[in-house]
Amino acid sequence: MFIMNLDIGLEENTLHFRAQGHGAKGQNDYEFSLEFREAVKPEVQHRSTQRQVDIKLHKQTEVWWDRLTLQEKKPLFLAPDFDRWMDESDAEMELKKKEEEKLSSISVESRVRKDHSFYDTFHTTADMMYFCQMMAVLEVVNPLLGLVRTGFIPALIQVTGRNVILFVIFGCVEEMQNKAVVFFVFYFWSCIEIFRYPFYMLGCIGVEWKLLTWLRYTLWMPLYPLGTISEAVAVVQSLAVFDETRMFALPLPSFLGESLSFSYSLRVYLILMFLGLFTNFRHLYKQRRRRYRSRKRKQL
Ligand SMILES: CCCCCCCCCCCCC/C=C/C(=O)SCCNC(=O)CCNC(=O)[C@H](O)C(C)(C)COP(=O)(O)OP(=O)(O)OC[C@H]1O[C@@H](n2cnc3c(N)ncnc32)[C@H](O)[C@@H]1OP(=O)(O)O
């Protein structure tokens, strides 16, 4: 049978079908209308093959219907497809299953959304971080001007190290901005500053809180290595991106090849990072000893 001139539509909850078919008995017109018992969604999907036309409609609300059509008497041509037939309890089960699937997809979605906030640290905090790190340049300027007794080299190592990570690795490489490592780097940086800056502020008005002083001179022990390790992870993760995008690649004379990837500079930087960690760790350890030794002497 060949089906031609197919015309299917839905008007006022009534399905209209019209087509011409060419089969064993020659050419025939086929036509029917079905008014549904309850409201159906206005979208009608249909698919026709040489043998049949499949029409798919969805109920407006997924509830059990006592019968399909508004008219009580079933049209003669209408026969159920028993492969898909469901009685009321089957339908209830199906609805329950769908409801459960919906609920579990909502909870997965909200879990994913929560995870997103973890991966979205950069976009939510970058502006604040840029501002703070630009201000942090003063930490290098202050000892130079003799305003504070901070070690110049340790301050330079710390500020330069953080700025390379923030402005170059995270700021310039979009692929890095959604990575979880951003969260860890920012977290370890911030953890110490919550105590260090209030310690300085109180120092300016000649106040000392013992617990705050202890935290300022102790927390760096776990935080500095953790901070440096997270920074190293960020640098390692960015190497491939620099290789691929050729961003900041150094142009070379043609006999040496096209360009030298920035990732090579970063490999050298990785070594400097651990030298920087060692220098600052030693510096902070000395500062701690000086602090507590001088206090003990004062107490004696
Ligand atoms: C040459 C460039 C080479 C580049 C190479 C790059 C390699 C980079 C690798 C770096 C890798 C590490 C990156 C960083 C990671 C992290 O930060 S992880 C998180 C943990 N971090 C920390 O715990 C470090 C915190 N930072 C610091 O402690 C300091 O910034 C410091 C410079 C490292 C150490 O400072 P220090 O010399 O001990 O001095 P101060 O604490 O600053 O104190 C000196 C005295 O001055 C007073 N003072 C200082 N600043 C102020 C201020 N703004 N206002 C008021 N007073 C201040 C301070 O109170 C001290 O006074 P006294 O108490 O009377 O001694």
Short mmCIF file of C-alpha atoms and ligand atoms in Angstrom, two decimals:
data_model
loop_
_atom_site.label_atom_id
_atom_site.label_comp_id
_atom_site.label_asym_id
_atom_site.label_seq_id
_atom_site.Cartn_x
_atom_site.Cartn_y
_atom_site.Cartn_z
CA MET A 1 0.00 0.00 0.00
CA PHE A 2 1.26 3.47 -0.92
CA ILE A 3 0.07 6.29 1.31
CA MET A 4 -0.26 9.67 -0.33
CA ASN A 5 -1.60 13.16 0.39
CA LEU A 6 -1.47 12.65 4.12
CA ASP A 7 -3.35 15.33 6.06
CA ILE A 8 -3.33 15.04 9.85
CA GLY A 9 -4.42 17.79 12.22
CA LEU A 10 -5.81 18.47 15.65
CA GLU A 11 -8.67 20.91 16.08
CA GLU A 12 -10.56 21.52 19.31
CA ASN A 13 -9.35 18.28 20.85
CA THR A 14 -10.40 16.32 17.75
CA LEU A 15 -7.93 14.46 15.58
CA HIS A 16 -8.61 14.62 11.85
CA PHE A 17 -7.05 12.16 9.47
CA ARG A 18 -7.24 12.13 5.70
CA ALA A 19 -5.06 10.27 3.20
CA GLN A 20 -5.09 8.39 -0.06
CA GLY A 21 -3.82 4.85 -0.21
CA HIS A 22 -3.00 2.64 -3.16
CA GLY A 23 -3.20 -1.04 -2.27
CA ALA A 24 -4.50 -4.40 -3.52
CA LYS A 25 -7.96 -2.90 -4.02
CA GLY A 26 -6.62 0.04 -5.95
CA GLN A 27 -6.76 3.68 -4.91
CA ASN A 28 -8.89 4.61 -1.86
CA ASP A 29 -9.56 7.68 0.27
CA TYR A 30 -9.26 7.11 4.01
CA GLU A 31 -10.69 9.51 6.54
CA PHE A 32 -11.65 9.57 10.21
CA SER A 33 -12.05 11.96 13.15
CA LEU A 34 -11.63 11.19 16.84
CA GLU A 35 -12.76 13.53 19.56
CA PHE A 36 -10.85 12.71 22.75
CA ARG A 37 -12.43 12.27 26.16
CA GLU A 38 -9.99 14.62 27.90
CA ALA A 39 -7.68 17.39 26.71
CA VAL A 40 -4.63 16.41 24.67
CA LYS A 41 -1.55 18.51 23.96
CA PRO A 42 -1.80 20.41 20.64
CA GLU A 43 1.38 18.86 19.17
CA VAL A 44 0.76 15.88 16.86
CA GLN A 45 3.69 13.70 15.84
CA HIS A 46 3.30 11.24 13.00
CA ARG A 47 5.51 8.94 11.02
CA SER A 48 4.42 7.07 7.93
CA THR A 49 5.90 3.99 6.36
CA GLN A 50 4.68 2.11 3.30
CA ARG A 51 2.45 -0.08 5.48
CA GLN A 52 1.12 2.23 8.17
CA VAL A 53 0.86 5.67 9.72
CA ASP A 54 1.84 6.09 13.40
CA ILE A 55 0.30 9.09 15.11
CA LYS A 56 1.47 10.11 18.57
CA LEU A 57 -0.41 12.47 20.88
CA HIS A 58 0.18 13.30 24.54
CA LYS A 59 -2.41 13.78 27.24
CA GLN A 60 -2.51 17.28 28.65
CA THR A 61 -2.33 15.83 32.17
CA GLU A 62 -1.11 12.33 32.80
CA VAL A 63 -4.17 10.75 34.39
CA TRP A 64 -6.14 7.58 33.76
CA TRP A 65 -8.90 7.90 31.13
CA ASP A 66 -11.87 5.56 31.33
CA ARG A 67 -12.01 5.51 27.56
CA LEU A 68 -10.25 7.22 24.65
CA THR A 69 -13.04 9.08 22.91
CA LEU A 70 -15.71 11.49 24.04
CA GLN A 71 -18.45 9.40 22.46
CA GLU A 72 -19.27 6.43 24.66
CA LYS A 73 -19.56 3.93 21.84
CA LYS A 74 -16.20 2.82 20.51
CA PRO A 75 -15.89 3.50 16.74
CA LEU A 76 -15.87 0.23 14.81
CA PHE A 77 -12.49 0.80 13.18
CA LEU A 78 -10.79 1.43 16.54
CA ALA A 79 -8.91 -1.47 18.11
CA PRO A 80 -6.40 -1.32 20.96
CA ASP A 81 -2.78 -2.24 20.40
CA PHE A 82 -2.43 -4.91 23.07
CA ASP A 83 1.36 -4.74 22.98
CA ARG A 84 1.07 -1.31 24.51
CA TRP A 85 -2.11 -1.83 26.47
CA MET A 86 -2.13 -0.81 30.14
CA ASP A 87 -4.81 -1.23 32.73
CA GLU A 88 -5.37 1.33 35.47
CA SER A 89 -2.84 -0.16 37.92
CA ASP A 90 -0.18 -0.46 35.16
CA ALA A 91 -0.76 3.17 34.31
CA GLU A 92 -0.43 4.17 37.96
CA MET A 93 2.85 2.27 38.21
CA GLU A 94 4.10 3.97 35.05
CA LEU A 95 3.15 7.38 36.42
CA LYS A 96 4.88 6.62 39.74
CA LYS A 97 8.02 5.52 37.89
CA LYS A 98 8.02 8.70 35.81
CA GLU A 99 7.52 10.80 38.96
CA GLU A 100 10.47 9.04 40.64
CA GLU A 101 12.65 9.54 37.57
CA LYS A 102 11.72 13.25 37.55
CA LEU A 103 12.58 13.58 41.26
CA SER A 104 15.92 11.82 40.89
CA SER A 105 16.80 13.95 37.85
CA ILE A 106 15.97 17.08 39.90
CA SER A 107 18.25 15.94 42.72
CA VAL A 108 21.06 15.11 40.25
CA GLU A 109 20.56 18.55 38.68
CA SER A 110 20.81 20.31 42.02
CA ARG A 111 23.91 18.27 42.88
CA VAL A 112 25.44 19.28 39.58
CA ARG A 113 24.48 22.90 40.22
CA LYS A 114 26.17 22.73 43.64
CA ASP A 115 29.27 21.28 42.03
CA HIS A 116 29.14 24.09 39.49
CA SER A 117 29.61 26.66 42.24
CA PHE A 118 32.78 24.77 43.18
CA TYR A 119 34.03 24.94 39.61
CA ASP A 120 32.90 28.55 39.22
CA THR A 121 35.17 30.09 41.86
CA PHE A 122 37.05 32.16 39.30
CA HIS A 123 34.00 33.85 37.78
CA THR A 124 32.49 34.68 41.15
CA THR A 125 35.65 35.98 42.87
CA ALA A 126 38.12 37.01 40.16
CA ASP A 127 37.40 40.77 40.34
CA MET A 128 37.95 40.82 44.09
CA MET A 129 41.09 38.73 43.73
CA TYR A 130 42.48 41.02 41.00
CA PHE A 131 41.88 44.02 43.25
CA CYS A 132 43.47 42.40 46.34
CA GLN A 133 46.50 41.16 44.43
CA MET A 134 47.09 44.56 42.86
CA MET A 135 46.96 46.10 46.33
CA ALA A 136 49.33 43.38 47.54
CA VAL A 137 52.08 45.02 45.47
CA LEU A 138 52.23 47.46 48.39
CA GLU A 139 53.61 44.59 50.49
CA VAL A 140 56.76 44.84 48.37
CA VAL A 141 56.76 48.63 48.25
CA ASN A 142 56.28 49.12 52.01
CA PRO A 143 59.54 47.45 53.15
CA LEU A 144 61.38 49.24 50.30
CA LEU A 145 60.16 52.56 51.68
CA GLY A 146 61.06 51.42 55.19
CA LEU A 147 57.44 51.64 56.34
CA VAL A 148 57.39 48.07 57.75
CA ARG A 149 60.02 45.56 58.80
CA THR A 150 58.82 42.88 56.38
CA GLY A 151 61.52 41.01 54.48
CA PHE A 152 61.66 42.50 50.94
CA ILE A 153 62.72 39.28 49.16
CA PRO A 154 60.11 37.05 50.86
CA ALA A 155 57.41 39.61 50.05
CA LEU A 156 58.58 39.85 46.44
CA ILE A 157 58.56 36.07 46.05
CA GLN A 158 55.08 35.79 47.47
CA VAL A 159 53.49 38.66 45.53
CA THR A 160 55.20 37.72 42.23
CA GLY A 161 54.28 34.06 42.69
CA ARG A 162 50.61 34.77 43.35
CA ASN A 163 50.37 37.32 40.53
CA VAL A 164 51.80 34.91 37.95
CA ILE A 165 49.14 32.38 38.93
CA LEU A 166 46.27 34.86 39.08
CA PHE A 167 46.97 37.09 36.09
CA VAL A 168 48.73 34.68 33.73
CA ILE A 169 47.58 31.13 34.48
CA PHE A 170 43.99 31.86 35.52
CA GLY A 171 43.41 35.29 34.00
CA CYS A 172 44.72 34.63 30.48
CA VAL A 173 43.83 30.95 30.08
CA GLU A 174 40.08 30.57 29.85
CA GLU A 175 40.36 26.77 29.94
CA MET A 176 41.77 27.04 33.48
CA GLN A 177 38.99 29.19 34.86
CA ASN A 178 36.49 26.38 35.42
CA LYS A 179 38.94 24.04 37.08
CA ALA A 180 38.58 22.99 40.70
CA VAL A 181 42.18 23.96 41.36
CA VAL A 182 41.15 27.67 41.28
CA PHE A 183 39.09 27.03 44.39
CA PHE A 184 41.99 25.42 46.25
CA VAL A 185 44.51 28.12 45.29
CA PHE A 186 42.19 30.96 46.34
CA TYR A 187 41.20 29.07 49.48
CA PHE A 188 44.77 28.53 50.70
CA TRP A 189 45.79 32.10 49.87
CA SER A 190 42.81 33.55 51.72
CA CYS A 191 43.02 31.31 54.79
CA ILE A 192 46.20 32.97 56.04
CA GLU A 193 45.16 36.53 55.17
CA ILE A 194 42.05 36.30 57.34
CA PHE A 195 44.45 36.29 60.29
CA ARG A 196 47.50 38.14 58.93
CA TYR A 197 45.82 41.44 58.06
CA PRO A 198 43.82 41.75 61.33
CA PHE A 199 47.11 40.95 63.11
CA TYR A 200 48.75 43.91 61.30
CA MET A 201 45.74 46.17 61.95
CA LEU A 202 45.77 45.47 65.67
CA GLY A 203 49.57 45.93 65.65
CA CYS A 204 49.08 49.48 64.30
CA ILE A 205 47.02 50.44 67.38
CA GLY A 206 49.38 48.58 69.72
CA VAL A 207 46.96 45.74 70.52
CA GLU A 208 47.90 42.09 70.54
CA TRP A 209 45.59 39.08 70.73
CA LYS A 210 47.62 36.04 71.67
CA LEU A 211 45.50 33.60 69.68
CA LEU A 212 45.64 35.80 66.56
CA THR A 213 49.44 36.13 66.88
CA TRP A 214 49.77 32.38 67.24
CA LEU A 215 47.58 31.79 64.18
CA ARG A 216 49.57 34.36 62.12
CA TYR A 217 52.87 32.70 63.03
CA THR A 218 51.66 29.08 62.81
CA LEU A 219 49.08 28.63 60.05
CA TRP A 220 51.62 29.18 57.30
CA MET A 221 53.17 25.80 58.20
CA PRO A 222 50.41 23.73 56.59
CA LEU A 223 49.13 26.50 54.31
CA TYR A 224 52.32 27.49 52.48
CA PRO A 225 53.10 23.98 51.18
CA LEU A 226 49.42 23.35 50.37
CA GLY A 227 49.18 26.69 48.56
CA THR A 228 52.34 26.02 46.58
CA ILE A 229 51.22 22.48 45.66
CA SER A 230 47.87 23.79 44.37
CA GLU A 231 49.68 26.47 42.39
CA ALA A 232 51.98 23.81 40.93
CA VAL A 233 48.93 21.72 39.94
CA ALA A 234 47.46 24.77 38.17
CA VAL A 235 50.72 25.38 36.31
CA VAL A 236 50.99 21.71 35.26
CA GLN A 237 47.35 21.71 34.07
CA SER A 238 47.98 24.81 31.97
CA LEU A 239 51.07 23.43 30.16
CA ALA A 240 49.07 21.56 27.52
CA VAL A 241 46.88 24.62 26.86
CA PHE A 242 49.92 26.81 26.22
CA ASP A 243 51.36 24.12 23.92
CA GLU A 244 48.11 23.91 21.98
CA THR A 245 47.16 27.59 21.74
CA ARG A 246 50.78 28.87 21.35
CA MET A 247 49.79 31.76 23.62
CA PHE A 248 52.86 33.82 24.67
CA ALA A 249 55.03 31.52 22.52
CA LEU A 250 58.44 33.00 21.79
CA PRO A 251 59.01 33.47 18.02
CA LEU A 252 62.21 31.75 16.90
CA PRO A 253 64.44 32.17 13.85
CA SER A 254 63.25 29.80 11.13
CA PHE A 255 66.23 27.42 11.41
CA LEU A 256 65.24 26.72 15.06
CA GLY A 257 61.60 25.99 14.31
CA GLU A 258 58.48 28.16 14.50
CA SER A 259 58.24 29.23 18.13
CA LEU A 260 59.10 28.14 21.65
CA SER A 261 56.03 27.32 23.72
CA PHE A 262 55.47 29.33 26.89
CA SER A 263 55.13 25.98 28.66
CA TYR A 264 58.95 25.75 28.74
CA SER A 265 59.14 28.99 30.76
CA LEU A 266 56.50 27.54 33.07
CA ARG A 267 58.57 24.37 33.56
CA VAL A 268 61.43 26.56 34.76
CA TYR A 269 58.95 28.51 36.88
CA LEU A 270 57.87 25.25 38.56
CA ILE A 271 61.43 24.81 39.86
CA LEU A 272 61.53 28.45 41.02
CA MET A 273 58.27 27.89 42.87
CA PHE A 274 59.75 25.22 45.07
CA LEU A 275 62.89 27.31 45.65
CA GLY A 276 60.54 30.19 46.58
CA LEU A 277 58.62 27.90 48.93
CA PHE A 278 61.86 26.83 50.60
CA THR A 279 63.09 30.46 50.98
CA ASN A 280 59.82 31.71 52.45
CA PHE A 281 59.32 28.68 54.65
CA ARG A 282 62.74 29.27 56.18
CA HIS A 283 62.03 33.01 56.51
CA LEU A 284 58.68 32.46 58.22
CA TYR A 285 60.21 29.82 60.51
CA LYS A 286 62.88 32.35 61.59
CA GLN A 287 60.22 35.04 62.09
CA ARG A 288 58.25 32.65 64.30
CA ARG A 289 61.28 31.76 66.41
CA ARG A 290 62.25 35.45 66.71
CA ARG A 291 58.72 36.32 67.74
CA TYR A 292 58.38 33.68 70.46
CA ARG A 293 61.98 33.88 71.65
CA SER A 294 61.78 37.67 72.16
CA ARG A 295 58.46 37.28 74.00
CA LYS A 296 59.95 34.63 76.31
CA ARG A 297 62.88 36.96 77.01
CA LYS A 298 60.45 39.80 77.79
CA GLN A 299 58.57 37.51 80.21
CA LEU A 300 61.84 36.58 82.00
C1 LIG B 1 62.55 37.52 42.52
C2 LIG B 1 61.24 37.04 42.09
C3 LIG B 1 61.22 35.58 42.00
C4 LIG B 1 59.87 35.06 41.62
C5 LIG B 1 59.85 33.63 41.80
C6 LIG B 1 58.48 33.18 41.92
C7 LIG B 1 58.40 31.96 42.71
C8 LIG B 1 57.22 32.09 43.56
C9 LIG B 1 56.96 30.95 44.37
C10 LIG B 1 56.07 31.31 45.52
C11 LIG B 1 55.22 30.21 45.88
C12 LIG B 1 54.34 30.58 47.03
C13 LIG B 1 53.17 31.43 46.64
C14 LIG B 1 52.29 31.73 47.81
C15 LIG B 1 51.50 30.85 48.36
C16 LIG B 1 50.73 31.21 49.53
O1 LIG B 1 50.60 32.31 49.99
S1 LIG B 1 49.96 29.94 50.26
C17 LIG B 1 49.17 30.60 51.67
C18 LIG B 1 50.02 30.67 52.90
N1 LIG B 1 50.87 31.80 52.88
C19 LIG B 1 51.43 32.35 53.96
O2 LIG B 1 51.22 31.93 55.07
C20 LIG B 1 52.34 33.52 53.74
C21 LIG B 1 51.73 34.77 54.26
N2 LIG B 1 52.58 35.87 53.94
C22 LIG B 1 53.47 36.39 54.79
O3 LIG B 1 53.62 35.98 55.89
C23 LIG B 1 54.28 37.59 54.30
O4 LIG B 1 53.70 38.08 53.17
C24 LIG B 1 55.75 37.33 54.08
C25 LIG B 1 56.35 38.43 53.28
C26 LIG B 1 55.96 36.01 53.34
C27 LIG B 1 56.43 37.28 55.38
O5 LIG B 1 56.37 38.50 56.04
P1 LIG B 1 57.39 38.85 57.22
O6 LIG B 1 58.72 39.15 56.67
O7 LIG B 1 57.27 37.83 58.29
O8 LIG B 1 56.87 40.15 57.74
P2 LIG B 1 55.55 40.58 58.37
O9 LIG B 1 54.63 39.61 58.90
O10 LIG B 1 55.01 41.34 57.25
O11 LIG B 1 56.01 41.43 59.67
C28 LIG B 1 57.08 42.35 59.77
C29 LIG B 1 56.71 43.46 60.73
O12 LIG B 1 56.05 44.48 59.99
C30 LIG B 1 54.72 44.64 60.45
N3 LIG B 1 53.86 44.83 59.27
C31 LIG B 1 54.00 44.22 58.09
N4 LIG B 1 53.06 44.65 57.24
C32 LIG B 1 52.31 45.51 57.89
C33 LIG B 1 51.18 46.28 57.53
N5 LIG B 1 50.66 46.24 56.31
N6 LIG B 1 50.67 47.09 58.44
C34 LIG B 1 51.17 47.16 59.67
N7 LIG B 1 52.28 46.47 60.10
C35 LIG B 1 52.81 45.64 59.20
C36 LIG B 1 54.38 43.39 61.21
O13 LIG B 1 53.42 43.61 62.19
C37 LIG B 1 55.72 43.04 61.80
O14 LIG B 1 55.95 43.85 62.92
P3 LIG B 1 56.43 43.22 64.30
O15 LIG B 1 55.29 42.34 64.74
O16 LIG B 1 56.65 44.38 65.20
O17 LIG B 1 57.69 42.45 64.01
#
